[in-house]
Coordinates of C-alpha atoms and ligand atoms in Angstrom, one line a residue:
Chain A
M1 CA -5.9 11.8 23.1
R2 CA -6.2 14.9 21.3
D3 CA -5.5 17.2 24.4
I4 CA -3.7 20.1 21.8
Q5 CA -2.4 21.6 25.2
K6 CA -0.6 18.6 26.5
L7 CA 0.6 17.9 22.8
K8 CA 2.1 21.2 22.8
E9 CA 4.0 20.5 25.9
I10 CA 5.2 17.2 24.6
A11 CA 6.2 19.2 21.5
V12 CA 8.3 21.4 23.6
T13 CA 10.2 18.6 25.3
L14 CA 10.7 16.7 22.2
R15 CA 12.7 20.2 21.0
K16 CA 14.6 20.6 23.9
D17 CA 15.6 16.7 23.9
I18 CA 16.4 17.1 20.5
I19 CA 18.8 20.5 20.9
K20 CA 20.3 18.3 24.4
M21 CA 21.2 15.4 22.4
L22 CA 22.6 16.9 19.5
T23 CA 24.8 19.1 21.7
E24 CA 26.2 15.9 23.6
S25 CA 26.9 14.1 20.1
A26 CA 28.6 17.5 18.8
S27 CA 27.1 16.4 15.3
G28 CA 23.7 15.7 13.8
H29 CA 21.2 17.5 12.3
P30 CA 18.9 20.1 14.1
G31 CA 16.9 21.7 11.6
G32 CA 15.2 18.9 9.6
S33 CA 14.4 17.5 13.1
L34 CA 12.9 20.6 14.4
S35 CA 10.3 21.1 11.6
A36 CA 9.0 17.8 11.9
V37 CA 8.2 18.0 15.7
E38 CA 4.7 18.7 15.5
I39 CA 4.1 15.8 12.8
L40 CA 5.8 13.3 15.1
T41 CA 4.2 14.1 18.5
A42 CA 1.0 14.4 16.8
L43 CA 1.3 10.3 15.1
Y44 CA 3.0 9.1 18.2
F45 CA 1.3 10.8 20.9
S46 CA -2.4 10.6 19.7
E47 CA -2.6 8.7 16.0
M48 CA -0.8 5.7 16.0
R49 CA -1.5 2.6 17.3
V50 CA 1.8 1.5 18.7
D51 CA 2.6 -0.5 22.0
P52 CA 6.4 0.8 23.5
N53 CA 6.2 -2.6 25.1
N54 CA 5.7 -4.6 22.3
P55 CA 7.8 -2.6 19.4
R56 CA 7.4 -5.0 16.6
W57 CA 3.7 -5.9 17.6
E58 CA 2.2 -7.2 14.0
D59 CA -1.1 -4.7 14.4
R60 CA 0.9 -1.7 14.8
D61 CA 0.5 1.5 12.7
R62 CA 3.9 1.7 10.9
F63 CA 6.1 5.2 10.7
V64 CA 9.1 5.3 8.0
L65 CA 11.2 8.3 8.7
C66 CA 12.5 8.6 5.1
K67 CA 14.3 11.6 5.9
G68 CA 16.4 9.6 8.1
H69 CA 18.6 12.4 9.3
A70 CA 16.0 13.6 11.1
A71 CA 16.6 10.7 13.6
P72 CA 17.0 13.0 16.4
V73 CA 13.0 13.8 16.4
L74 CA 12.2 10.0 15.8
Y75 CA 14.1 8.8 18.9
A76 CA 13.2 11.7 21.2
A77 CA 9.4 10.9 20.2
L78 CA 10.2 7.1 20.9
A79 CA 12.1 7.8 24.2
E80 CA 9.2 10.1 25.3
K81 CA 6.9 7.5 24.5
G82 CA 8.8 4.6 26.6
F83 CA 10.4 2.7 23.6
F84 CA 13.2 2.8 25.7
D85 CA 14.7 4.6 28.6
K86 CA 15.3 8.2 28.0
S87 CA 19.3 8.0 29.3
H88 CA 20.0 6.6 25.8
L89 CA 19.3 9.9 23.9
M90 CA 22.9 11.2 25.6
T91 CA 24.5 8.1 23.7
L92 CA 23.3 9.4 20.2
R93 CA 26.4 8.6 17.3
K94 CA 28.5 7.3 20.1
L95 CA 30.4 4.0 19.6
G96 CA 28.2 0.9 20.6
S97 CA 25.0 3.2 20.9
I98 CA 21.4 1.8 20.1
L99 CA 20.9 5.2 18.6
Q100 CA 22.9 5.1 15.5
G101 CA 23.5 8.6 13.2
H102 CA 20.7 7.5 11.0
P103 CA 17.7 5.0 12.2
N104 CA 18.2 1.2 12.2
M105 CA 15.5 -0.7 12.8
N106 CA 17.6 -3.6 14.6
D107 CA 19.2 -1.3 16.8
T108 CA 16.3 0.7 18.2
P109 CA 13.0 -0.3 19.7
G110 CA 10.3 1.3 17.9
V111 CA 12.0 2.4 14.8
D112 CA 10.2 0.6 12.0
M113 CA 12.6 0.7 9.0
S114 CA 16.5 1.6 8.8
T115 CA 16.9 4.8 6.5
G116 CA 19.2 7.6 5.7
S117 CA 19.8 7.3 2.1
L118 CA 17.4 9.9 0.9
G119 CA 14.5 8.5 -1.5
Q120 CA 14.4 5.1 -0.3
G121 CA 11.9 5.3 2.2
L122 CA 8.5 5.8 0.5
S123 CA 8.9 2.5 -1.6
V124 CA 9.7 0.8 1.8
A125 CA 6.0 2.0 3.4
N126 CA 4.4 1.0 0.2
G127 CA 5.6 -2.5 0.8
M128 CA 4.1 -2.2 4.2
A129 CA 0.9 -1.0 3.0
L130 CA 0.8 -3.8 0.3
A131 CA 1.6 -6.5 3.4
A132 CA -1.6 -4.8 5.0
K133 CA -3.9 -5.1 2.5
L134 CA -2.5 -8.8 1.5
D135 CA -3.3 -9.8 5.1
N136 CA -6.7 -7.9 5.5
K137 CA -5.3 -5.7 8.5
D138 CA -6.5 -2.6 9.2
Y139 CA -3.1 -1.1 10.5
R140 CA -2.1 2.1 8.7
V141 CA 1.3 3.3 7.6
Y142 CA 2.8 6.7 7.6
A143 CA 5.9 8.1 6.3
L144 CA 7.7 11.3 6.2
L145 CA 9.9 12.8 3.3
G146 CA 11.9 16.0 3.1
D147 CA 11.2 18.5 0.2
G148 CA 14.8 18.4 -1.1
E149 CA 14.3 14.4 -0.6
I150 CA 11.8 14.4 -3.2
E151 CA 14.4 15.1 -5.9
E152 CA 15.5 11.6 -6.2
G153 CA 13.9 9.6 -8.5
Q154 CA 13.0 6.4 -6.4
V155 CA 10.4 8.6 -4.6
W156 CA 8.5 9.2 -7.9
E157 CA 8.8 5.6 -8.7
A158 CA 7.3 5.0 -5.5
A159 CA 4.3 7.8 -6.2
M160 CA 3.4 5.7 -9.1
T161 CA 3.2 2.4 -7.2
A162 CA 1.0 3.5 -4.3
A163 CA -1.3 5.4 -6.4
H164 CA -1.5 2.3 -8.8
Y165 CA -1.9 -0.4 -6.0
K166 CA -4.5 2.1 -4.6
L167 CA -2.7 2.0 -1.2
D168 CA -5.4 4.4 0.9
N169 CA -3.9 2.8 4.2
L170 CA -0.8 5.0 3.5
T171 CA -0.5 8.3 4.5
A172 CA 2.7 10.6 3.6
F173 CA 3.8 13.9 5.2
L174 CA 6.1 16.1 3.2
D175 CA 8.2 18.5 5.3
H176 CA 8.0 21.1 3.1
N177 CA 10.6 23.7 4.8
G178 CA 11.8 25.1 1.4
L179 CA 15.4 24.1 2.3
Q180 CA 18.0 21.5 1.7
I181 CA 21.8 21.1 2.2
D182 CA 23.1 23.6 -0.5
G183 CA 20.2 26.1 0.0
Q184 CA 16.5 26.5 -1.0
V185 CA 15.0 23.9 -2.6
T186 CA 13.8 26.1 -5.2
E187 CA 17.2 27.1 -6.2
V188 CA 19.3 24.0 -5.8
M189 CA 16.6 21.9 -8.1
N190 CA 13.2 23.1 -8.1
V191 CA 10.6 20.5 -6.9
E192 CA 7.6 22.9 -7.2
P193 CA 4.5 23.1 -7.8
V194 CA 4.5 19.7 -5.1
D195 CA 0.9 19.5 -4.5
E196 CA 0.0 19.8 -8.5
K197 CA 2.9 16.9 -9.0
F198 CA 1.4 14.6 -6.4
K199 CA -2.0 15.1 -7.3
A200 CA -0.8 14.2 -11.2
F201 CA 0.8 11.4 -9.6
G202 CA -2.7 10.0 -8.6
W203 CA -2.6 10.8 -4.9
H204 CA -5.0 12.8 -2.6
V205 CA -3.1 15.7 -1.7
I206 CA -3.8 18.4 1.7
V207 CA -1.8 21.4 2.2
I208 CA -1.2 22.5 5.8
D209 CA 0.4 24.4 8.4
G210 CA 2.9 21.6 9.5
H211 CA 2.9 23.4 12.9
N212 CA -0.5 23.5 13.9
F213 CA -2.3 20.3 15.6
E214 CA -5.3 21.1 14.5
E215 CA -4.6 21.0 11.2
I216 CA -2.5 18.1 11.4
F217 CA -5.1 16.0 12.9
K218 CA -7.7 17.2 10.5
A219 CA -5.6 16.3 7.6
I220 CA -4.8 12.9 9.1
D221 CA -8.6 12.6 9.6
E222 CA -9.4 13.3 5.9
A223 CA -6.7 10.8 4.7
K224 CA -8.1 8.1 6.6
S225 CA -11.6 8.6 4.9
V226 CA -10.4 9.1 1.4
K227 CA -10.8 5.3 -0.3
G228 CA -8.5 4.1 -3.3
K229 CA -5.8 6.6 -3.1
P230 CA -2.8 7.3 -1.0
T231 CA -2.5 10.8 0.7
M232 CA 0.3 13.3 0.4
I233 CA 0.1 15.4 3.5
I234 CA 2.2 18.9 2.5
A235 CA 3.3 20.4 5.5
N236 CA 4.3 23.8 5.2
T237 CA 7.1 23.9 7.8
V238 CA 9.9 26.0 9.3
K239 CA 13.2 24.2 9.2
G240 CA 14.8 24.7 12.6
K241 CA 11.4 25.8 14.3
G242 CA 11.3 27.0 18.0
V243 CA 14.6 27.9 18.1
S244 CA 15.1 31.7 16.8
F245 CA 18.7 31.2 15.6
M246 CA 18.0 28.0 13.7
E247 CA 14.8 29.0 12.0
N248 CA 15.1 29.2 8.4
A249 CA 18.8 29.2 8.4
V250 CA 20.6 27.0 5.8
G251 CA 23.4 26.2 8.1
W252 CA 21.4 24.6 10.7
H253 CA 20.9 21.9 8.6
G254 CA 23.5 19.4 9.6
T255 CA 25.3 21.3 12.6
A256 CA 25.2 20.8 16.4
P257 CA 24.8 23.6 18.8
S258 CA 27.7 24.4 21.2
K259 CA 27.3 24.0 24.7
E260 CA 26.3 28.2 24.9
Q261 CA 23.7 27.9 22.0
C262 CA 22.4 24.8 23.7
E263 CA 21.9 27.0 26.8
E264 CA 20.3 29.9 25.0
A265 CA 18.2 27.4 22.6
L266 CA 16.6 25.7 25.7
A267 CA 15.9 28.9 27.8
E268 CA 14.2 30.1 24.7
L269 CA 12.0 26.7 24.1
G270 CA 10.9 27.4 27.7
G271 CA 8.9 24.5 29.3
E272 CA 9.7 22.5 32.5
N273 CA 12.5 20.9 33.3
N274 CA 15.4 22.6 32.0
A275 CA 17.9 20.4 33.6
Chain B
M1 CA 20.6 -35.3 -20.5
P2 CA 17.7 -33.2 -20.6
N3 CA 18.2 -29.2 -21.0
L4 CA 16.3 -26.5 -19.2
A5 CA 17.5 -22.8 -18.0
T6 CA 17.7 -22.3 -14.5
R7 CA 14.8 -19.1 -15.1
E8 CA 12.7 -21.9 -16.2
A9 CA 13.0 -23.8 -12.9
Y10 CA 12.8 -20.6 -11.1
G11 CA 9.4 -20.2 -12.3
K12 CA 8.2 -23.8 -11.5
A13 CA 9.9 -23.5 -8.0
L14 CA 8.0 -20.2 -7.5
V15 CA 4.6 -21.8 -7.9
E16 CA 5.2 -24.8 -5.5
L17 CA 6.3 -22.3 -3.1
G18 CA 3.1 -20.5 -3.5
K19 CA 1.4 -23.7 -2.9
E20 CA 2.9 -24.2 0.2
N21 CA 3.4 -21.0 1.9
R22 CA 1.2 -18.0 1.5
N23 CA 3.5 -15.7 2.8
V24 CA 5.4 -16.1 -0.5
V25 CA 5.1 -13.1 -2.6
V26 CA 6.7 -12.4 -6.1
L27 CA 7.7 -8.8 -7.8
D28 CA 8.8 -8.1 -10.7
A29 CA 9.7 -4.8 -13.1
D30 CA 8.2 -5.5 -16.0
L31 CA 10.3 -8.6 -17.1
S32 CA 7.9 -11.3 -16.0
K33 CA 7.8 -13.3 -18.9
S34 CA 11.5 -13.2 -19.2
T35 CA 12.0 -13.9 -15.6
K36 CA 9.5 -16.5 -15.5
T37 CA 7.6 -14.9 -12.6
A38 CA 4.7 -14.9 -14.7
D39 CA 4.4 -18.4 -13.8
F40 CA 3.5 -17.3 -10.3
A41 CA 1.6 -14.3 -11.4
K42 CA -0.9 -16.7 -13.4
V43 CA -1.7 -18.8 -10.3
F44 CA -1.4 -16.3 -7.4
P45 CA -2.2 -12.8 -9.3
E46 CA -3.0 -11.3 -5.8
R47 CA 0.3 -12.2 -4.5
F48 CA 2.3 -11.1 -7.7
F49 CA 3.1 -7.1 -7.7
N50 CA 4.6 -5.9 -11.3
I51 CA 6.5 -2.6 -10.0
G52 CA 6.8 -1.4 -13.1
I53 CA 10.3 -0.4 -14.8
A54 CA 11.2 0.8 -11.6
E55 CA 14.1 -1.6 -10.0
A56 CA 14.9 0.9 -7.0
D57 CA 11.1 0.7 -6.1
L58 CA 10.8 -2.9 -6.6
M59 CA 13.6 -3.6 -3.8
G60 CA 12.3 -1.1 -1.6
T61 CA 8.9 -2.4 -2.1
A62 CA 10.2 -5.9 -1.3
A63 CA 11.9 -4.5 1.9
G64 CA 8.7 -3.3 3.3
L65 CA 6.9 -6.3 2.5
A66 CA 9.5 -8.2 4.4
T67 CA 9.3 -6.1 7.4
C68 CA 5.6 -7.4 7.7
G69 CA 6.4 -11.1 7.6
K70 CA 6.1 -11.7 3.9
I71 CA 8.8 -13.4 2.1
P72 CA 9.3 -11.6 -1.2
F73 CA 11.0 -12.6 -4.2
A74 CA 12.1 -9.7 -6.4
S75 CA 13.2 -10.5 -10.1
T76 CA 14.5 -8.4 -13.0
F77 CA 17.6 -9.1 -15.2
A78 CA 20.9 -9.1 -13.0
V79 CA 22.3 -6.2 -14.5
F80 CA 19.7 -4.1 -13.4
A81 CA 18.8 -5.7 -10.2
T82 CA 22.4 -5.6 -9.0
G83 CA 23.6 -2.4 -10.8
R84 CA 20.6 0.0 -10.9
A85 CA 19.5 -1.0 -7.4
F86 CA 22.7 -1.8 -5.6
E87 CA 22.6 0.9 -3.0
Q88 CA 18.8 0.2 -2.3
I89 CA 19.8 -3.6 -1.7
R90 CA 22.6 -2.4 0.6
N91 CA 20.7 0.1 2.6
S92 CA 17.3 -1.0 2.5
I93 CA 17.5 -4.7 2.6
C94 CA 21.1 -5.9 3.5
Y95 CA 21.8 -3.2 6.6
P96 CA 18.4 -3.9 8.0
N97 CA 19.1 -7.5 7.4
L98 CA 15.4 -8.1 5.5
N99 CA 14.2 -11.2 4.4
V100 CA 14.1 -10.4 0.8
K101 CA 15.2 -12.9 -1.8
I102 CA 16.6 -11.4 -5.1
A103 CA 16.2 -13.7 -8.0
A104 CA 18.0 -12.1 -11.2
T105 CA 18.0 -13.7 -14.1
H106 CA 19.7 -13.2 -17.5
A107 CA 23.3 -13.1 -15.7
G108 CA 26.4 -13.6 -17.5
I109 CA 27.3 -13.7 -21.7
T110 CA 24.8 -16.3 -22.4
V111 CA 22.3 -13.6 -22.4
G112 CA 23.5 -13.6 -25.8
E113 CA 21.9 -11.4 -28.9
D114 CA 21.0 -8.6 -26.4
G115 CA 25.1 -7.8 -26.2
A116 CA 27.0 -5.9 -23.6
S117 CA 24.3 -3.6 -21.8
H118 CA 22.4 -6.6 -20.7
Q119 CA 25.3 -9.2 -19.7
S120 CA 26.2 -8.8 -16.3
I121 CA 29.4 -10.1 -15.4
E122 CA 29.5 -7.9 -12.0
D123 CA 26.6 -8.9 -10.2
I124 CA 28.5 -11.8 -7.7
S125 CA 31.0 -9.4 -7.3
L126 CA 28.7 -6.7 -6.3
M127 CA 26.6 -8.8 -4.0
R128 CA 28.9 -10.6 -2.3
T129 CA 30.8 -7.8 -0.6
I130 CA 27.5 -6.4 0.8
P131 CA 27.2 -7.7 4.7
N132 CA 24.5 -10.1 5.8
M133 CA 23.9 -11.3 1.8
T134 CA 23.9 -14.5 0.6
V135 CA 24.5 -15.4 -2.6
I136 CA 23.9 -18.8 -4.7
V137 CA 24.6 -19.4 -8.3
P138 CA 22.8 -22.5 -9.4
C139 CA 24.3 -24.8 -12.0
D140 CA 21.1 -26.4 -13.6
D141 CA 17.4 -26.5 -13.1
V142 CA 17.7 -29.4 -10.4
E143 CA 20.0 -27.3 -8.2
T144 CA 17.7 -24.2 -8.7
M145 CA 14.3 -25.8 -7.5
A146 CA 16.3 -26.9 -4.6
A147 CA 18.2 -23.4 -4.0
I148 CA 14.7 -21.6 -4.3
K149 CA 13.3 -23.5 -1.7
A150 CA 16.3 -23.1 0.5
A151 CA 16.3 -19.7 0.4
A152 CA 12.9 -19.2 1.0
E153 CA 13.7 -21.3 4.6
Y154 CA 16.4 -19.3 5.2
V155 CA 16.0 -16.1 6.9
G156 CA 17.5 -13.4 5.6
P157 CA 18.7 -11.6 2.1
V158 CA 19.8 -14.1 -0.6
Y159 CA 20.7 -13.3 -4.2
I160 CA 20.1 -16.1 -6.5
R161 CA 22.0 -15.9 -10.0
L162 CA 20.1 -17.3 -12.8
G163 CA 20.7 -17.7 -16.4
R164 CA 18.9 -17.2 -19.5
S165 CA 20.1 -20.5 -21.7
S166 CA 19.0 -23.8 -21.5
V167 CA 22.1 -26.0 -19.7
P168 CA 22.5 -29.6 -19.1
T169 CA 20.9 -31.1 -15.9
I170 CA 23.7 -32.6 -13.9
N171 CA 22.1 -33.3 -10.6
D172 CA 19.5 -36.2 -10.1
E173 CA 16.2 -34.5 -9.1
Y174 CA 15.6 -37.5 -6.9
T175 CA 19.0 -38.0 -4.9
Y176 CA 20.4 -34.1 -4.9
K177 CA 20.7 -32.7 -1.9
F178 CA 21.4 -29.0 -1.7
E179 CA 22.6 -27.2 1.4
I180 CA 23.5 -23.3 1.5
G181 CA 27.2 -23.0 1.8
K182 CA 28.2 -26.6 1.3
A183 CA 30.1 -27.3 -1.8
V184 CA 29.2 -30.4 -3.9
K185 CA 32.0 -32.6 -4.8
L186 CA 31.2 -34.1 -8.2
R187 CA 34.4 -35.9 -9.3
E188 CA 37.6 -37.0 -7.1
G189 CA 40.7 -36.5 -8.7
K190 CA 44.4 -35.6 -7.3
D191 CA 46.1 -33.6 -9.7
V192 CA 44.4 -30.3 -10.0
T193 CA 41.3 -29.1 -8.5
I194 CA 38.3 -27.3 -10.5
F195 CA 36.2 -24.9 -8.8
A196 CA 33.1 -24.0 -10.6
T197 CA 29.9 -22.6 -10.4
G198 CA 26.8 -21.9 -12.3
I199 CA 26.4 -23.0 -16.1
M200 CA 30.5 -23.4 -15.8
V201 CA 29.8 -26.6 -13.6
S202 CA 28.7 -28.6 -16.8
E203 CA 31.9 -27.3 -19.0
A204 CA 34.2 -28.4 -15.8
L205 CA 32.8 -31.9 -15.8
K206 CA 33.6 -32.0 -19.7
A207 CA 37.0 -31.1 -18.8
Y208 CA 37.3 -33.7 -16.4
E209 CA 36.5 -36.0 -19.0
M210 CA 39.4 -34.5 -21.3
L211 CA 42.0 -34.3 -18.8
K212 CA 41.6 -38.1 -17.9
E213 CA 42.3 -38.8 -21.4
K214 CA 45.5 -37.0 -21.1
G215 CA 46.3 -39.2 -17.8
F216 CA 45.4 -36.2 -15.4
E217 CA 43.0 -36.8 -12.3
A218 CA 40.9 -33.6 -11.8
E219 CA 38.7 -33.1 -8.8
V220 CA 35.5 -31.1 -9.8
I221 CA 33.6 -29.1 -7.0
N222 CA 30.7 -27.3 -7.6
I223 CA 30.5 -24.3 -5.3
H224 CA 27.2 -23.1 -5.8
T225 CA 27.2 -20.5 -2.5
I226 CA 29.7 -18.2 -3.5
K227 CA 29.1 -16.5 -0.1
P228 CA 29.4 -18.0 2.6
I229 CA 31.6 -20.1 0.6
D230 CA 32.9 -23.5 1.7
A231 CA 36.5 -22.6 2.8
K232 CA 36.9 -26.0 4.3
A233 CA 35.8 -27.9 1.3
I234 CA 38.5 -25.4 -0.9
V235 CA 41.2 -26.0 1.3
E236 CA 40.8 -29.7 2.1
S237 CA 40.6 -30.6 -1.9
V238 CA 43.4 -28.0 -2.5
A239 CA 45.8 -29.5 0.2
K240 CA 45.3 -32.7 -1.6
T241 CA 45.8 -31.6 -5.2
G242 CA 48.1 -28.7 -5.0
C243 CA 46.4 -26.3 -7.4
A244 CA 43.1 -25.1 -8.8
V245 CA 41.3 -23.6 -11.5
T246 CA 38.2 -21.4 -10.8
C247 CA 35.4 -21.0 -13.9
E248 CA 32.5 -18.8 -13.7
E249 CA 30.6 -16.8 -16.3
H250 CA 31.5 -13.5 -14.6
N251 CA 34.2 -11.3 -14.8
I252 CA 37.7 -12.8 -13.1
I253 CA 37.4 -9.7 -10.9
G254 CA 35.3 -10.2 -7.8
G255 CA 33.6 -13.5 -8.6
L256 CA 34.2 -17.1 -7.6
G257 CA 38.1 -17.0 -9.0
S258 CA 38.4 -14.0 -6.4
A259 CA 36.7 -15.8 -3.7
V260 CA 38.5 -18.9 -3.8
C261 CA 42.0 -17.1 -4.0
E262 CA 41.0 -15.5 -0.9
V263 CA 40.6 -18.4 1.2
L264 CA 43.5 -20.3 -0.4
A265 CA 45.9 -17.1 0.0
E266 CA 45.2 -17.3 3.6
N267 CA 44.9 -20.6 4.1
K268 CA 46.5 -22.9 1.8
P269 CA 48.8 -20.8 -0.8
A270 CA 48.4 -22.7 -3.8
P271 CA 48.5 -21.7 -8.0
V272 CA 45.3 -20.8 -9.1
V273 CA 44.2 -20.3 -12.8
R274 CA 41.1 -18.4 -13.0
V275 CA 38.7 -18.9 -15.6
G276 CA 36.0 -16.3 -16.7
V277 CA 35.6 -13.1 -18.9
K278 CA 38.8 -11.3 -18.5
D279 CA 37.6 -7.7 -17.4
T280 CA 36.4 -6.8 -20.7
F281 CA 32.3 -6.3 -21.5
G282 CA 30.7 -8.8 -23.7
Q283 CA 28.8 -8.5 -27.3
S284 CA 26.1 -9.6 -29.3
G285 CA 26.2 -13.4 -30.6
K286 CA 25.0 -16.6 -30.0
P287 CA 25.6 -17.9 -26.6
A288 CA 27.9 -20.8 -27.6
E289 CA 29.9 -18.4 -29.8
L290 CA 30.2 -16.1 -26.9
M291 CA 31.3 -18.8 -24.3
K292 CA 34.4 -19.7 -26.9
H293 CA 34.9 -16.3 -27.9
Y294 CA 35.5 -15.1 -24.1
G295 CA 37.1 -18.4 -23.2
L296 CA 34.7 -20.0 -21.1
T297 CA 34.6 -23.6 -22.8
A298 CA 35.9 -27.1 -21.3
E299 CA 39.0 -27.0 -23.8
N300 CA 39.9 -23.3 -21.8
I301 CA 39.5 -25.2 -18.5
V302 CA 41.8 -27.9 -19.6
E303 CA 44.1 -25.4 -20.6
A304 CA 44.0 -23.6 -17.2
A305 CA 44.3 -27.0 -15.5
L306 CA 47.6 -28.0 -17.2
K307 CA 48.8 -24.5 -16.7
A308 CA 48.1 -24.4 -13.2
M309 CA 49.7 -28.2 -12.5
S310 CA 52.7 -26.6 -14.5
K311 CA 53.1 -24.1 -11.4
K312 CA 53.1 -26.9 -8.8
Ligands
TPP401 C1 20.8 9.6 -1.3 C2 21.3 10.7 -0.3 N1 22.1 11.7 -0.9 C3 22.5 12.3 -0.2 C4 22.2 12.4 1.2 C5 22.9 13.8 2.2 N2 21.9 14.4 2.4 C6 21.7 14.5 3.7 S1 20.2 15.3 4.0 C7 20.0 16.1 2.6 C8 19.3 17.3 2.5 C9 17.7 17.1 2.6 O1 17.0 17.9 2.4 P1 15.6 17.7 3.0 O2 14.9 16.4 2.2 O3 14.9 19.1 2.3 O4 15.4 17.4 4.8 P2 15.2 18.5 5.4 O5 15.0 19.8 4.8 O6 13.9 18.2 6.1 O7 16.2 18.5 6.2 C10 21.3 15.5 1.9 C11 21.4 15.9 0.5 C12 21.5 11.3 1.6 N3 21.1 11.2 3.0 N4 20.9 10.4 1.1
MG402 MG1 13.9 20.4 3.1

């Protein structure tokens, strides 16, 4: 399904779910969840071969949320897709919840890997891609990294491994929103030029607008056609996208909205069922 | 008695496993000739992944393979596996409870000439504190073969501590039965229990003979699994002997000695004397010289046993 209009609607729903669940949990990370909404929407509602009724299906495509703090966007997508009942979203970060503060594969149906400690996910995605090659399976592995996250050395170890083992069944996205916790990525610890770096590490690199579905799909298709190399899709995004007072605001990395801010955000996002 | 390093037995065990189970894969971090994973790489090159000198990535890649049904054995030296990649083992392997086997070689001071930077004396402590982790320290080649096979059959993360230097074969290749978490009583006695793990088991057996000459009957128990520890065997033996000595090629903090003390303190308080590296870094030297220098010989165990008995 590449019904862009429909996907845009789903994106609005996910954004609203993210705001609602974070307001209810009163803690968590809105900024980096909102910047990745289109990427996850494209993956879960069009691209990835997954079965909500069989979350551990062996031949499914895999997704590793390397930037695990963006758990709300993953949970919202999985719930919308039907992996679990939407009522769980309001239990985020609460005692006994299937929705932990950072993703845990053994608690949440549909989560393919436990993450939260930045810098570890790409190695795991590599392992999944290697397993597919060993078993001659055609499932693909997707990973989403933060632009602050790639300051971790392990990311570059993994970048070498993916290229060395020619993991062309691996497509990674870089959520290039320019912000991390302490400020702008270029000021905290500059990672630029990210495109040149991944190219130099042996990756096929595509730069896109990470909120534009046409560009996301074009990049995904291109990645699938590339042989002998992993692909890094550098998605230029806006942290906090869709909620004007959160956009590009460093303070909204890890702060939950108040009830009033929640209502303001939901009104701005519009769409249906504003309950 | 034949002499073989436990890492040599590991290499052989991997090749056998590889033949039996096509899901067994092996990863190394540029030390395959030393860890002996090269034996596997030679026979099954398509199932061997050299990750280069990148221990964090080594553990993460193994975790990813495990999520897809593979049984990865990840190897490097113990100091790098458990030190450099501690948090990867914690967060990417143990928290998701993935079926990764970390077989770390060159543990302890018998690494020898390479010196303190390469002599891991903290790994048992680090690994046993992580939830979901099983920790095994084989004492000889026979036990290593059995432990590697048991680890492959067991579902969940396992840390296996292996050595560089040759050690005497204690167990019988044909009759030895290994069970994860089940201690092995090697000698019966009533005066003191000597709990030993890894290469210290053969020293404990020597100490048994020396104590016998002095008129004491020591009980010798091989604790090959540090976690889950065989609390029942420990309590039962000390209930009989009334005191204990622990022996390990590891810091006396956090390893076998601590684990045994934890069990006894809560169930059967008794005097315990710990033989191990006394919270100090090692240094370069020949393995045997180092064992003597750091107090890890049969003589040291005898001394500790006399001390423990005097406190009863
Ligand atoms: C290893 C590790 N160190 C620190 C943190 C704390 N932390 C959580 S999010 C974050 C910033 C991430 O920035 P970025 O990767 O750019 O994510 P995004 O902007 O997409 O939210 C940090 C430092 C962590 N989760 N893991
Ligand atoms: Mg960022």
